[in-house]
Amino acid sequence: KQTNKQTNTFKQQNKLIMTVQDHKETTPSTKEHPTVEHEHEHDHHAADPEEEGADDDEEDDEEEEERGNQDNTNTNKKDKKKRKKKKKKKSSSAAGTGGQSSQQQQQPSLKPHSRLLGEKHFTDYYVKYGQTNPPTIPVADLFEGKGKEYPMGEITLHPLESNTYRETSAEKRAHDRMQEGIYAKVRHAAEVHRQVRSYAQSFIKPGIKLADMCQMLEDKNRELIQEDGLNRGIGFPTGCSLNHVAAHYTPNPGDDTVLQYDDVMKVDFGTQIDGRIIDSAWTVSFNPRYDPLLEAVKEATETGIKTAGIDVRLCDVGEAIQEVMESYEVELDGKTYQVQCIRNLNGHSIGPYQIHAGKSVPIVKGGDTTKMEEDEVYAIETFGTTGRGYIVEDLECSHFMKNFHAPHVPLRLPRAKKLLTHINKTFGTLAFCRRWLEREDGGSFAVNGKHGKQDKYMGALKNLCDVGIIQPYPPLVDVKGSYTAQYEHTIMLRATCKEIVSRGDDY
């Protein structure tokens, strides 16, 4: 009976083993295996030692298989994690490239239409500061609003050996620090000038009306500087003198002059903050035949800037300018012209609310022997021409300015009194033009709102000029048929160095 029982139990064990193996083959999951083995062990605990050894072997095999399956599941999980990480990297890299592309869109890319404005210059250079294109954000918000300092101009050392100590002098450095408030205002106005002129260079091209060009430029000037009457605004009217006209021309109301491909135009405009004026100009041309003329004047201006400095005589600056200017020639229509300096046009010192502060910087030799002094501001400008090199006043006057030292004169005409009151509160001693008087804001929205337009003012303006309160500045012209060019920068003669505040990538 015992043997029969043993054989029966042995057969039952074999059947269970077969069913377990079949179950393993059909279902790869390993969670149910331990329960079957534990039930088998509890049901047949009293089996033979040989059978128990066989059962142990089978359990070892099952455990190895379970470990193998667990390893497989772990590797599968790791693979999934790796795939997820790769996907994240790809998405992040795609986002990164997208960000780079958006940043690339903010990189300057537009070139000006006119010639000789710097190989590295872009008309939308200001986007690197976070400015829009076209510019609409006031310059103060780009810098002061973000806790940044305004860009500094080009720094050079003063000439002459007597000035070598200035760079390292503690006294001169302390003097510079005391003037930082003034320097900040000048640099603010200079950055506005750079952004406005770069914007203007994007639309100045043949076919544009000069009146429209001046209005677009001046409106942008008011917008970026946040025009506020005499506190902040335009320094003087936009000059756009063509060809033989060298300076002081801007369109009067009704002037429909259009810029042509063969024109040579001098664009000269200013900005001011608390009376600190930036005066800078460049020449626009589209025909390459005028390149030697423009190069001569640009190089002469650079020579004048390089020569200027504290204790330098004004006549020495003029002599250096003339030497460079007259070393150039230009060929026009088969005839060669030597580029000449316009000898009765000069650079000038600049004071608060005073565009011509008293000192003149000649552009020919033999001028004044007066020396430049510390803390002075100068507009270094040169004019070159293919004509006779001498200008006269001609054409209809458009520029006017109240005399800085105008005496008190009793006025009889009520219209003259009214116009003078308007000029005093709107322009002060800054230059203005007829176009501004006929704007609905009379030249300043901050001062006059929309009720500043002056009507029937020509008689009153003439009366103010006759009595010496207002000084007219008619266009300055050379021989008709000649071509003139101009370049100009504003420099500060700081105690430690010379700063070319209006310098830009364009010129």
Short mmCIF file of N, CA and C in Angstrom, two decimals, residues 17 85 87 136 139 155 171 187 191 208 211 256-257 276 281 316 323 356 363 371 376 396 400 443 464 469 478 498 501:
data_model
loop_
_atom_site.label_atom_id
_atom_site.label_comp_id
_atom_site.label_asym_id
_atom_site.label_seq_id
_atom_site.Cartn_x
_atom_site.Cartn_y
_atom_site.Cartn_z
N ILE A 17 4.19 19.20 -12.37
CA ILE A 17 5.39 19.79 -13.00
C ILE A 17 5.10 20.10 -14.46
N LYS A 85 14.27 60.72 -22.55
CA LYS A 85 15.30 61.75 -22.42
C LYS A 85 15.72 62.28 -23.78
N LYS A 87 13.92 62.32 -26.47
CA LYS A 87 12.84 63.14 -26.99
C LYS A 87 12.88 64.53 -26.36
N THR A 136 10.31 102.85 -31.99
CA THR A 136 9.15 103.49 -31.36
C THR A 136 9.33 103.68 -29.85
N VAL A 139 14.35 106.41 -26.16
CA VAL A 139 15.70 105.95 -25.83
C VAL A 139 15.91 105.88 -24.32
N ILE A 155 36.50 107.21 -27.60
CA ILE A 155 37.45 107.87 -26.71
C ILE A 155 38.83 107.90 -27.36
N GLU A 171 43.47 114.04 -10.19
CA GLU A 171 42.71 115.28 -10.15
C GLU A 171 41.78 115.40 -11.35
N ARG A 187 25.32 112.14 -23.92
CA ARG A 187 25.28 110.80 -24.52
C ARG A 187 23.86 110.36 -24.83
N GLU A 191 22.74 109.31 -28.57
CA GLU A 191 22.12 108.04 -28.93
C GLU A 191 20.81 108.26 -29.68
N ILE A 208 11.92 110.45 -53.03
CA ILE A 208 11.24 110.94 -51.84
C ILE A 208 11.20 112.47 -51.85
N ALA A 211 10.28 117.48 -48.20
CA ALA A 211 9.40 117.88 -47.10
C ALA A 211 8.92 116.67 -46.31
N ASP A 256 7.96 121.42 -53.02
CA ASP A 256 7.76 120.02 -53.40
C ASP A 256 9.00 119.41 -54.05
N THR A 257 10.18 119.86 -53.67
CA THR A 257 11.42 119.32 -54.24
C THR A 257 11.54 117.83 -53.95
N ARG A 276 21.86 120.79 -24.06
CA ARG A 276 23.10 120.16 -24.53
C ARG A 276 22.85 119.62 -25.93
N ALA A 281 26.29 115.67 -39.02
CA ALA A 281 25.79 115.68 -40.39
C ALA A 281 26.57 114.69 -41.25
N ASP A 316 45.67 125.66 -36.30
CA ASP A 316 46.36 124.40 -36.62
C ASP A 316 45.37 123.33 -37.08
N GLU A 323 44.94 120.57 -45.76
CA GLU A 323 45.97 119.74 -46.40
C GLU A 323 45.38 118.42 -46.88
N HIS A 356 26.05 128.24 -31.72
CA HIS A 356 27.32 128.88 -32.04
C HIS A 356 27.75 129.67 -30.80
N ILE A 363 38.53 125.77 -41.55
CA ILE A 363 38.88 124.57 -42.33
C ILE A 363 39.93 124.90 -43.38
N LYS A 371 43.20 129.14 -28.52
CA LYS A 371 43.35 127.73 -28.18
C LYS A 371 42.02 127.13 -27.69
N GLU A 376 35.20 122.20 -23.11
CA GLU A 376 34.47 122.79 -24.23
C GLU A 376 33.91 121.69 -25.12
N GLU A 396 15.38 131.48 -50.87
CA GLU A 396 14.42 131.86 -49.85
C GLU A 396 14.87 131.35 -48.48
N PHE A 400 15.70 130.33 -38.92
CA PHE A 400 15.70 131.54 -38.10
C PHE A 400 16.10 131.15 -36.68
N GLY A 443 5.34 123.78 -33.25
CA GLY A 443 6.72 123.37 -33.04
C GLY A 443 6.94 122.55 -31.79
N LEU A 464 10.60 141.27 -36.55
CA LEU A 464 11.53 140.79 -35.52
C LEU A 464 12.95 140.70 -36.07
N ILE A 469 16.08 141.13 -33.15
CA ILE A 469 15.78 140.10 -32.15
C ILE A 469 15.95 138.71 -32.75
N ASP A 478 27.23 127.75 -53.30
CA ASP A 478 28.42 127.93 -54.13
C ASP A 478 27.95 128.16 -55.58
N LYS A 498 39.42 112.90 -25.01
CA LYS A 498 38.54 113.53 -26.01
C LYS A 498 37.49 112.50 -26.41
N VAL A 501 31.26 112.11 -29.24
CA VAL A 501 30.00 111.59 -28.72
C VAL A 501 29.03 111.18 -29.82
#
